[in-house]
PDB file of N, CA and C in Angstrom:
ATOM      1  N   UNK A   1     116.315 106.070 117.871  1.00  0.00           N
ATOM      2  CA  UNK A   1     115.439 106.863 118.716  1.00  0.00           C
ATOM      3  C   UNK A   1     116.288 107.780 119.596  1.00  0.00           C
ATOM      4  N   UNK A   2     115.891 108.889 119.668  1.00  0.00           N
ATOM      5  CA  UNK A   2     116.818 109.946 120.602  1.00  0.00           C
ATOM      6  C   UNK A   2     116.200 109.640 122.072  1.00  0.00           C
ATOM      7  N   UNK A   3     117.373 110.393 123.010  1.00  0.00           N
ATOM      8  CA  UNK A   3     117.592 109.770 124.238  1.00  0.00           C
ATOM      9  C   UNK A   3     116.368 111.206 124.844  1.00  0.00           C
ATOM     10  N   UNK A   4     115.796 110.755 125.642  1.00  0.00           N
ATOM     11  CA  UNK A   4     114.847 112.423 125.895  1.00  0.00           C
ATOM     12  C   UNK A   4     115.733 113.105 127.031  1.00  0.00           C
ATOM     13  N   UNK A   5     116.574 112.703 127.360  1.00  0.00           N
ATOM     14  CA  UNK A   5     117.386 113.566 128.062  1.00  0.00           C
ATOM     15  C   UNK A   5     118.189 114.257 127.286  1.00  0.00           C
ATOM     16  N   UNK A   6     118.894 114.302 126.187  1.00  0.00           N
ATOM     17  CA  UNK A   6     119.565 114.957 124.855  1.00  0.00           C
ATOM     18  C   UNK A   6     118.655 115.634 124.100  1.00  0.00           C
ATOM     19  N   UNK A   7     117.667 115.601 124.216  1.00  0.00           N
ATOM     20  CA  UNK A   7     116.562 116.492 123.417  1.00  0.00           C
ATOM     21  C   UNK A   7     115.789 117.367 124.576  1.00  0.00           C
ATOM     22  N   UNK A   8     115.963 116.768 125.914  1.00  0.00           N
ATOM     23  CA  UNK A   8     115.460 118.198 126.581  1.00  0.00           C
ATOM     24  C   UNK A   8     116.806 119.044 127.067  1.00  0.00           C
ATOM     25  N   UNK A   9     117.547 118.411 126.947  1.00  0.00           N
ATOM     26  CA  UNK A   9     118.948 119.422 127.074  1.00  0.00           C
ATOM     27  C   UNK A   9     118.942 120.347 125.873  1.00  0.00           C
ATOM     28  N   UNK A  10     118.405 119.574 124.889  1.00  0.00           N
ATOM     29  CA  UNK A  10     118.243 120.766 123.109  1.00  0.00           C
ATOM     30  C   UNK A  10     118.015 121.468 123.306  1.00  0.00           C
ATOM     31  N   UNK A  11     116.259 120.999 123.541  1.00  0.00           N
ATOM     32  CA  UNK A  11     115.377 122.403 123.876  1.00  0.00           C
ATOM     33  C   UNK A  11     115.949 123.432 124.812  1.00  0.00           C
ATOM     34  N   UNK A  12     116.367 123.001 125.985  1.00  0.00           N
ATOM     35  CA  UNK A  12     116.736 124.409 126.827  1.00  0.00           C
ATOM     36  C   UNK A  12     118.178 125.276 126.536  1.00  0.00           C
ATOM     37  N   UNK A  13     118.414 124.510 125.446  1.00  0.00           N
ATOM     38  CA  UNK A  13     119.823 125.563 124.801  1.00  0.00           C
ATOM     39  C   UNK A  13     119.331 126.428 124.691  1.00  0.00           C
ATOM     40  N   UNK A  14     118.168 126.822 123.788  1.00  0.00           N
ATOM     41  CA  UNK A  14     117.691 128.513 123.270  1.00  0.00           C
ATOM     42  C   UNK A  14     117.539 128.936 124.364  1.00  0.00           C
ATOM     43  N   UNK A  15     116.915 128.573 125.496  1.00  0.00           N
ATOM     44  CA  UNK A  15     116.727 129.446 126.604  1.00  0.00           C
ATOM     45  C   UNK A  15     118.108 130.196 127.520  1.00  0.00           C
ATOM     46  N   UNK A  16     118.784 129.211 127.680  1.00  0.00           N
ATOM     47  CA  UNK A  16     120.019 129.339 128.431  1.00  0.00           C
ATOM     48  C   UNK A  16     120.371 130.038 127.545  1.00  0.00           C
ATOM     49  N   UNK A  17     120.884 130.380 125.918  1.00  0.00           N
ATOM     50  CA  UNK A  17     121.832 131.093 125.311  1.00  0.00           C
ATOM     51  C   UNK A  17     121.242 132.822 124.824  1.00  0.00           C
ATOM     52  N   UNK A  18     119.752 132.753 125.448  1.00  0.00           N
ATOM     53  CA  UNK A  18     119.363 133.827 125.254  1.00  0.00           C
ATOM     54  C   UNK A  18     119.653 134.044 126.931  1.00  0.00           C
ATOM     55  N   UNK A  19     119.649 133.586 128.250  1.00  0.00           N
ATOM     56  CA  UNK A  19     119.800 134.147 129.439  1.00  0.00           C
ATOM     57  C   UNK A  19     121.236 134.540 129.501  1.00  0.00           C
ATOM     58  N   UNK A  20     122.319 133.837 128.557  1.00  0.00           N
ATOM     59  CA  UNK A  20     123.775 134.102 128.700  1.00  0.00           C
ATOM     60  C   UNK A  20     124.061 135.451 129.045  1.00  0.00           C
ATOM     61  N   UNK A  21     123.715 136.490 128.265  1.00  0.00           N
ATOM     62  CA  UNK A  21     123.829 137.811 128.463  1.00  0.00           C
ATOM     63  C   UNK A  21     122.686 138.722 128.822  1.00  0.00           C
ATOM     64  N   UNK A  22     121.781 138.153 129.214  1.00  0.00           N
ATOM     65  CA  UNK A  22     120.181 138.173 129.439  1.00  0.00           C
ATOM     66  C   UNK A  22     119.824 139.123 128.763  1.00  0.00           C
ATOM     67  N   UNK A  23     119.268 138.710 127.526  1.00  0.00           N
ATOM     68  CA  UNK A  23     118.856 139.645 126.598  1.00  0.00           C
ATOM     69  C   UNK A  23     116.948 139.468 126.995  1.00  0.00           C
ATOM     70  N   UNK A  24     116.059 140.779 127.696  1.00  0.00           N
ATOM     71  CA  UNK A  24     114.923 140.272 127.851  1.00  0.00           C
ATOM     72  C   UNK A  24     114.084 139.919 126.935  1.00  0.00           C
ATOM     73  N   UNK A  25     114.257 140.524 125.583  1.00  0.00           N
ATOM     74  CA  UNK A  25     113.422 140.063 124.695  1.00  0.00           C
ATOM     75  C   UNK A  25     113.736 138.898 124.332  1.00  0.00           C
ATOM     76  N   UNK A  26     114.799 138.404 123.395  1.00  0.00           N
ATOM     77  CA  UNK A  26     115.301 136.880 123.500  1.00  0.00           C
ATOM     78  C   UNK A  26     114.998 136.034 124.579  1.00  0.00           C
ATOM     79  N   UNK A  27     115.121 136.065 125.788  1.00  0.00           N
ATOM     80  CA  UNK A  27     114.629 135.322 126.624  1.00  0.00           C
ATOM     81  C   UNK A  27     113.203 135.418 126.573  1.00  0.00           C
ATOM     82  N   UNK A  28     111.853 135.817 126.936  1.00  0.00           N
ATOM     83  CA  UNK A  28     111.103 135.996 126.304  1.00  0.00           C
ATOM     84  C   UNK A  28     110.234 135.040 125.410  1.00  0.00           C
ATOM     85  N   UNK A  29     111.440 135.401 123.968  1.00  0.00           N
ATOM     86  CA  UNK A  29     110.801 135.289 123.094  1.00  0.00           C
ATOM     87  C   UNK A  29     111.207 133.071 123.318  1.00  0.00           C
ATOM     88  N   UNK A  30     112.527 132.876 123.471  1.00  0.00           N
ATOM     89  CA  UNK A  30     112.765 131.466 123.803  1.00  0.00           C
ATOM     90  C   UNK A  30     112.057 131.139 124.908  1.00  0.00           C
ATOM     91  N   UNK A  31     111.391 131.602 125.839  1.00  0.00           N
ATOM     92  CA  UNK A  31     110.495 130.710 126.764  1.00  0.00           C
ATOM     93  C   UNK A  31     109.603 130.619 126.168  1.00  0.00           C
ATOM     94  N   UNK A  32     108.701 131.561 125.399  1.00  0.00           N
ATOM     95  CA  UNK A  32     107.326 131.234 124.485  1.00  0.00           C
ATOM     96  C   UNK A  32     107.544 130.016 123.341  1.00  0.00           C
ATOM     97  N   UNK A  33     109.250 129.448 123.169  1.00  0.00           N
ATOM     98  CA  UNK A  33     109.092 128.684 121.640  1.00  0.00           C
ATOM     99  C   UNK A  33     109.589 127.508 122.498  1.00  0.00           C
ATOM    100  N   UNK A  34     110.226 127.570 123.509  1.00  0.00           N
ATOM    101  CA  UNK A  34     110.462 126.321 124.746  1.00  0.00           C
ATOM    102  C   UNK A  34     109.578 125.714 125.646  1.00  0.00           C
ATOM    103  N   UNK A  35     108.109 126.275 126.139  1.00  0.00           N
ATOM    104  CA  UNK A  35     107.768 126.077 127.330  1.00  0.00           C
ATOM    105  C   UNK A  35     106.138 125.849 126.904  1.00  0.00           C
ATOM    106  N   UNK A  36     105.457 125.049 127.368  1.00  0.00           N
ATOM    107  CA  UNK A  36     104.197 124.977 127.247  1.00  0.00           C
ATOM    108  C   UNK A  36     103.225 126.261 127.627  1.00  0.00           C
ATOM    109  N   UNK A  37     102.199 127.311 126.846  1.00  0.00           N
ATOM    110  CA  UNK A  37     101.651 127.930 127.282  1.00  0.00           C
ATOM    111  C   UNK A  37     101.215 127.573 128.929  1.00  0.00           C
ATOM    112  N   UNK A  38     100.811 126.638 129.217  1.00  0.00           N
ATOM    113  CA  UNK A  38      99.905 125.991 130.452  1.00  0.00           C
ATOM    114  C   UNK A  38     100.964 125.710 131.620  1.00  0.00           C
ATOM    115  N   UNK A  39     102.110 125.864 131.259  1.00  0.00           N
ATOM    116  CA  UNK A  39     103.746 125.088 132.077  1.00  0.00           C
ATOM    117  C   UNK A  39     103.313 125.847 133.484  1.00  0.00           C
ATOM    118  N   UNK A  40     103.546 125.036 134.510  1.00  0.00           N
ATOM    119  CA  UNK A  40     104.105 125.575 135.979  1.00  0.00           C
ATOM    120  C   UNK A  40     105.483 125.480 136.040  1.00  0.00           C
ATOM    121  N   UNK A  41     105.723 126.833 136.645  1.00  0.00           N
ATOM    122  CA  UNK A  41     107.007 127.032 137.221  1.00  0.00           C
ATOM    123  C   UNK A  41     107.064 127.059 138.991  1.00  0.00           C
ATOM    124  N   UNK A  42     107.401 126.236 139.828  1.00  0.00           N
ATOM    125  CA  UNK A  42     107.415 126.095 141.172  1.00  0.00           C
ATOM    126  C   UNK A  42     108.715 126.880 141.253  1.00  0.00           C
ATOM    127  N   UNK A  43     108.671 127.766 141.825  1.00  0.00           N
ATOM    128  CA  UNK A  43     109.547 128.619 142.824  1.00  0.00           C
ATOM    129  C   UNK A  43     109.541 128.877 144.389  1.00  0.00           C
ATOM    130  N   UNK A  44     110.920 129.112 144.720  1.00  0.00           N
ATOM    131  CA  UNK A  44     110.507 129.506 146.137  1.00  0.00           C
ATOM    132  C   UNK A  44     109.909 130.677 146.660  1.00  0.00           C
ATOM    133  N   UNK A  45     109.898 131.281 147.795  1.00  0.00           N
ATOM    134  CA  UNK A  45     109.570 132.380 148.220  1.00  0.00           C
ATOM    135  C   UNK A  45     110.523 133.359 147.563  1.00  0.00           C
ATOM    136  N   UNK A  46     110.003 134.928 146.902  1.00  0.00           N
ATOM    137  CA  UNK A  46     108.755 135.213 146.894  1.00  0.00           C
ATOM    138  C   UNK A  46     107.846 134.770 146.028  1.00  0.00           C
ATOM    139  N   UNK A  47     108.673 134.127 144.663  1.00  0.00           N
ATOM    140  CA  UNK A  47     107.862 134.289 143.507  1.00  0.00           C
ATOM    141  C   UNK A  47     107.033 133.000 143.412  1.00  0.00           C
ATOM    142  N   UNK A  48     106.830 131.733 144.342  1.00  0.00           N
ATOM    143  CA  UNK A  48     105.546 130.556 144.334  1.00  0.00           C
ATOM    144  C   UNK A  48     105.479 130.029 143.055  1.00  0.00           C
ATOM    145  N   UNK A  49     104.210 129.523 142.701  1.00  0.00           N
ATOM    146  CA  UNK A  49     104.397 129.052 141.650  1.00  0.00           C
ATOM    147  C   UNK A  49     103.872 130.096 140.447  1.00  0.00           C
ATOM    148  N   UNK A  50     104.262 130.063 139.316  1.00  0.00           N
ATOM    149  CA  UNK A  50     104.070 130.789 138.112  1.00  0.00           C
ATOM    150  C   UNK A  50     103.578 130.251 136.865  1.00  0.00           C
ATOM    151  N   UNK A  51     102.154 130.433 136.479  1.00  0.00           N
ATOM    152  CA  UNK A  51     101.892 130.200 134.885  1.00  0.00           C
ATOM    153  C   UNK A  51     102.316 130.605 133.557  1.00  0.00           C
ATOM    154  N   UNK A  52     102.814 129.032 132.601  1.00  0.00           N
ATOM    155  CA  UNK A  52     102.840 129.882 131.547  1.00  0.00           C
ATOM    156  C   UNK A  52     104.146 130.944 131.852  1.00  0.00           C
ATOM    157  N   UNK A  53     104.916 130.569 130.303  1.00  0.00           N
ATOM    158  CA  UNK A  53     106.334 131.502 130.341  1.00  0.00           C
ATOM    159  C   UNK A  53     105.900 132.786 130.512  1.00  0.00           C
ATOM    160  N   UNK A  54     104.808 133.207 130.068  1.00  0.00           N
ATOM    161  CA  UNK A  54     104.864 135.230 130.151  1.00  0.00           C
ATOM    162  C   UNK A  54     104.734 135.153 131.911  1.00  0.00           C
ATOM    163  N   UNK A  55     104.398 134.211 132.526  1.00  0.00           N
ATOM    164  CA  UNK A  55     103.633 134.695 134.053  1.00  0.00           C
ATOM    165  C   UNK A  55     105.280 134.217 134.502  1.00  0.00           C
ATOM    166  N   UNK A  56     106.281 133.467 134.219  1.00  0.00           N
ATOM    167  CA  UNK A  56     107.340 132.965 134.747  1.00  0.00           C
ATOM    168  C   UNK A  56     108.216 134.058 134.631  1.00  0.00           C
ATOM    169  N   UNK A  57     108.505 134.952 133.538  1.00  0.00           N
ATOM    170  CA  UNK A  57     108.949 135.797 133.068  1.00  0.00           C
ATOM    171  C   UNK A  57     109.072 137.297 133.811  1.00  0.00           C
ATOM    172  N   UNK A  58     107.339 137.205 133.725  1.00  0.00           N
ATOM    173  CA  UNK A  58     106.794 138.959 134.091  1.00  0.00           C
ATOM    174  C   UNK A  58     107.073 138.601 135.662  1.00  0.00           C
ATOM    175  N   UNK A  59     106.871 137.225 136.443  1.00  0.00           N
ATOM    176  CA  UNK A  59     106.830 137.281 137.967  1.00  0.00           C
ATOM    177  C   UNK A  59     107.928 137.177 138.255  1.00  0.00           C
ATOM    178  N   UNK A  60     109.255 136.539 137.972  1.00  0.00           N
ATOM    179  CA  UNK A  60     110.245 136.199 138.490  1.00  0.00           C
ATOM    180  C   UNK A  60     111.517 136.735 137.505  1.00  0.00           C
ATOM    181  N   UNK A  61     111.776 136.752 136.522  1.00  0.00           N
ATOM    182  CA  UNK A  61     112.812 137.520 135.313  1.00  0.00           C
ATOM    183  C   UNK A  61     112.834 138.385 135.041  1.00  0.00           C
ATOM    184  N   UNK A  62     111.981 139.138 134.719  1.00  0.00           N
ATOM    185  CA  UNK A  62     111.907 140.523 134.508  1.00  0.00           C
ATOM    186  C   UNK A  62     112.353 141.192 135.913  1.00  0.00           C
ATOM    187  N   UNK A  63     111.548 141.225 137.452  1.00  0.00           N
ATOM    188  CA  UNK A  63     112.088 142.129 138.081  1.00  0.00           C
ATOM    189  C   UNK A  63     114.072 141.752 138.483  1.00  0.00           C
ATOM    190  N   UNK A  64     114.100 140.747 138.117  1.00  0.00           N
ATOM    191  CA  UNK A  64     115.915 140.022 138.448  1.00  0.00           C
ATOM    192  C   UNK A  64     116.263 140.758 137.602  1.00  0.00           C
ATOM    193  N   UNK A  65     115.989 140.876 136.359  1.00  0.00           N
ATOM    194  CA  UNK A  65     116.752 141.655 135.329  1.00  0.00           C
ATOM    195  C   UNK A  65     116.601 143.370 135.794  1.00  0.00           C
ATOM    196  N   UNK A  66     116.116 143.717 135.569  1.00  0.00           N
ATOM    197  CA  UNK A  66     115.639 145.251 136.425  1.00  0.00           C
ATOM    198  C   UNK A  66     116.579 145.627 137.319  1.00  0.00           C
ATOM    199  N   UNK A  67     116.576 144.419 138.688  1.00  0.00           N
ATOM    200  CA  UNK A  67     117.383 144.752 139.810  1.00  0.00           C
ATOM    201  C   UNK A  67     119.150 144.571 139.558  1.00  0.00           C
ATOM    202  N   UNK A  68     119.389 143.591 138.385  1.00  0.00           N
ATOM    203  CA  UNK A  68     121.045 143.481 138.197  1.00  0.00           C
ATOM    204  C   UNK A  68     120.834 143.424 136.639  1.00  0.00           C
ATOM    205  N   UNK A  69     121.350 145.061 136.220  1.00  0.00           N
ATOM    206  CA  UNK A  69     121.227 145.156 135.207  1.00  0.00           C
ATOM    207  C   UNK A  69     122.102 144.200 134.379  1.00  0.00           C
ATOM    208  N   UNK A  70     123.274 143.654 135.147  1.00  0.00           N
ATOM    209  CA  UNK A  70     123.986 143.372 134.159  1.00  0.00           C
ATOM    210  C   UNK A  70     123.798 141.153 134.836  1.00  0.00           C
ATOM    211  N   UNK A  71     122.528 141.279 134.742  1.00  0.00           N
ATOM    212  CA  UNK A  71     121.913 139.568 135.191  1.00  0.00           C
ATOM    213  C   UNK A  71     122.637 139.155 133.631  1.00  0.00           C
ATOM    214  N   UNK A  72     123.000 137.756 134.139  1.00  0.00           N
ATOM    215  CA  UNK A  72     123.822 136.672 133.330  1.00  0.00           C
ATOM    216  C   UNK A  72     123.345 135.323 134.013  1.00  0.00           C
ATOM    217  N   UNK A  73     123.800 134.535 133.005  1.00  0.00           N
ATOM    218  CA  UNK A  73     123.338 132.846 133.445  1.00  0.00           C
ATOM    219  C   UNK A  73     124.342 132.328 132.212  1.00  0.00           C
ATOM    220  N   UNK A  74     125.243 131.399 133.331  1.00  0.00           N
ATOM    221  CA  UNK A  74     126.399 130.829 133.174  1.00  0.00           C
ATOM    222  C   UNK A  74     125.933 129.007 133.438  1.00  0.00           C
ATOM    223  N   UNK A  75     125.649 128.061 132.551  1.00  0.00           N
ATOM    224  CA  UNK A  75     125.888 126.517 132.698  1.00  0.00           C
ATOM    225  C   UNK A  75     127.302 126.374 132.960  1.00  0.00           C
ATOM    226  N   UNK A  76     128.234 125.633 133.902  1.00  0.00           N
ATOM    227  CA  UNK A  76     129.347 125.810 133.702  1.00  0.00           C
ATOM    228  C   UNK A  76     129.165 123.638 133.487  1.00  0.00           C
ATOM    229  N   UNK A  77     127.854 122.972 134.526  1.00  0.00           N
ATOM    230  CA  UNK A  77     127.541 121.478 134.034  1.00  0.00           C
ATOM    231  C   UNK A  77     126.387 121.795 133.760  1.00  0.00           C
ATOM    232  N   UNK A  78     125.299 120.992 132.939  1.00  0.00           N
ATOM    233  CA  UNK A  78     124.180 120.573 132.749  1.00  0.00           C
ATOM    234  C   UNK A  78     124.046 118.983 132.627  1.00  0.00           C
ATOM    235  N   UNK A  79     123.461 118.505 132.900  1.00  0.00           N
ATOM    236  CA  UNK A  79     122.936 117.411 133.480  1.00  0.00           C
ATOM    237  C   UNK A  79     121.631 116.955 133.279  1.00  0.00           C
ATOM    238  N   UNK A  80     121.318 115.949 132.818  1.00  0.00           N
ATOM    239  CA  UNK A  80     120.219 115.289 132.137  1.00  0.00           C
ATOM    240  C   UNK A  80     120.181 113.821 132.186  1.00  0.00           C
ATOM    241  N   UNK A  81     119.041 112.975 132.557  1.00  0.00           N
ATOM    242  CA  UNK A  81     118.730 111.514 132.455  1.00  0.00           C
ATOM    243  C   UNK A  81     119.154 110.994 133.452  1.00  0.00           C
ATOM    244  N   UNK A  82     118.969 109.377 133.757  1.00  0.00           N
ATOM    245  CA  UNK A  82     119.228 108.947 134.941  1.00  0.00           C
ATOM    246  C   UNK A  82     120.555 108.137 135.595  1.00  0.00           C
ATOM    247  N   UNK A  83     119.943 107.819 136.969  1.00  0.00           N
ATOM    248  CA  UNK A  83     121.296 107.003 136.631  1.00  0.00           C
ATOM    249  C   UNK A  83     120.940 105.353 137.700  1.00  0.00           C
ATOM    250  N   UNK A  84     121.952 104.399 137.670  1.00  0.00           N
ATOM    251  CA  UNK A  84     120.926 103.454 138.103  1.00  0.00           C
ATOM    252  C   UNK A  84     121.374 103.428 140.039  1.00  0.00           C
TER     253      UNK A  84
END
């Protein structure tokens, strides 16, 4: 049986390796094949909470990307599961 901390670290590879060089369509297109249509995203001020990857995207990623054209996202740890 897989560990669900190694399989949600999976899943968010596509996302992270499309934010590496923040490609917006790739990102995008990996939050729609990663993220539950229905998903909340809790953010802080300004962007609150956000529905659904297109509303996470269009409210909070898209204008970051806009404002630093050259936006990147670097894991240098990731971290998953518990501990006792």
């Amino acid at each position: 049986m897989s560990d669900p901390a190694d399989s949600n670290k999976a899943r968010i590879a596509t996302v992270a390796e499309a934010m590496y060089d923040f490609a917006p369509d790739r990102v995008r297109a990996a939050l729609g094949e990663t993220c539950a249509p229905d998903a909340v995203f809790h953010h802080c001020a300004p962007f609150g909470d956000l529905a659904g990857p297109e509303g996470f995207f269009d409210g909070a990623l898209a204008g970051l990307s806009e404002a630093w054209p050259d936006l990147e996202r670097r894991d240098y740890i990731r971290i998953a599961g518990g501990t006792e």
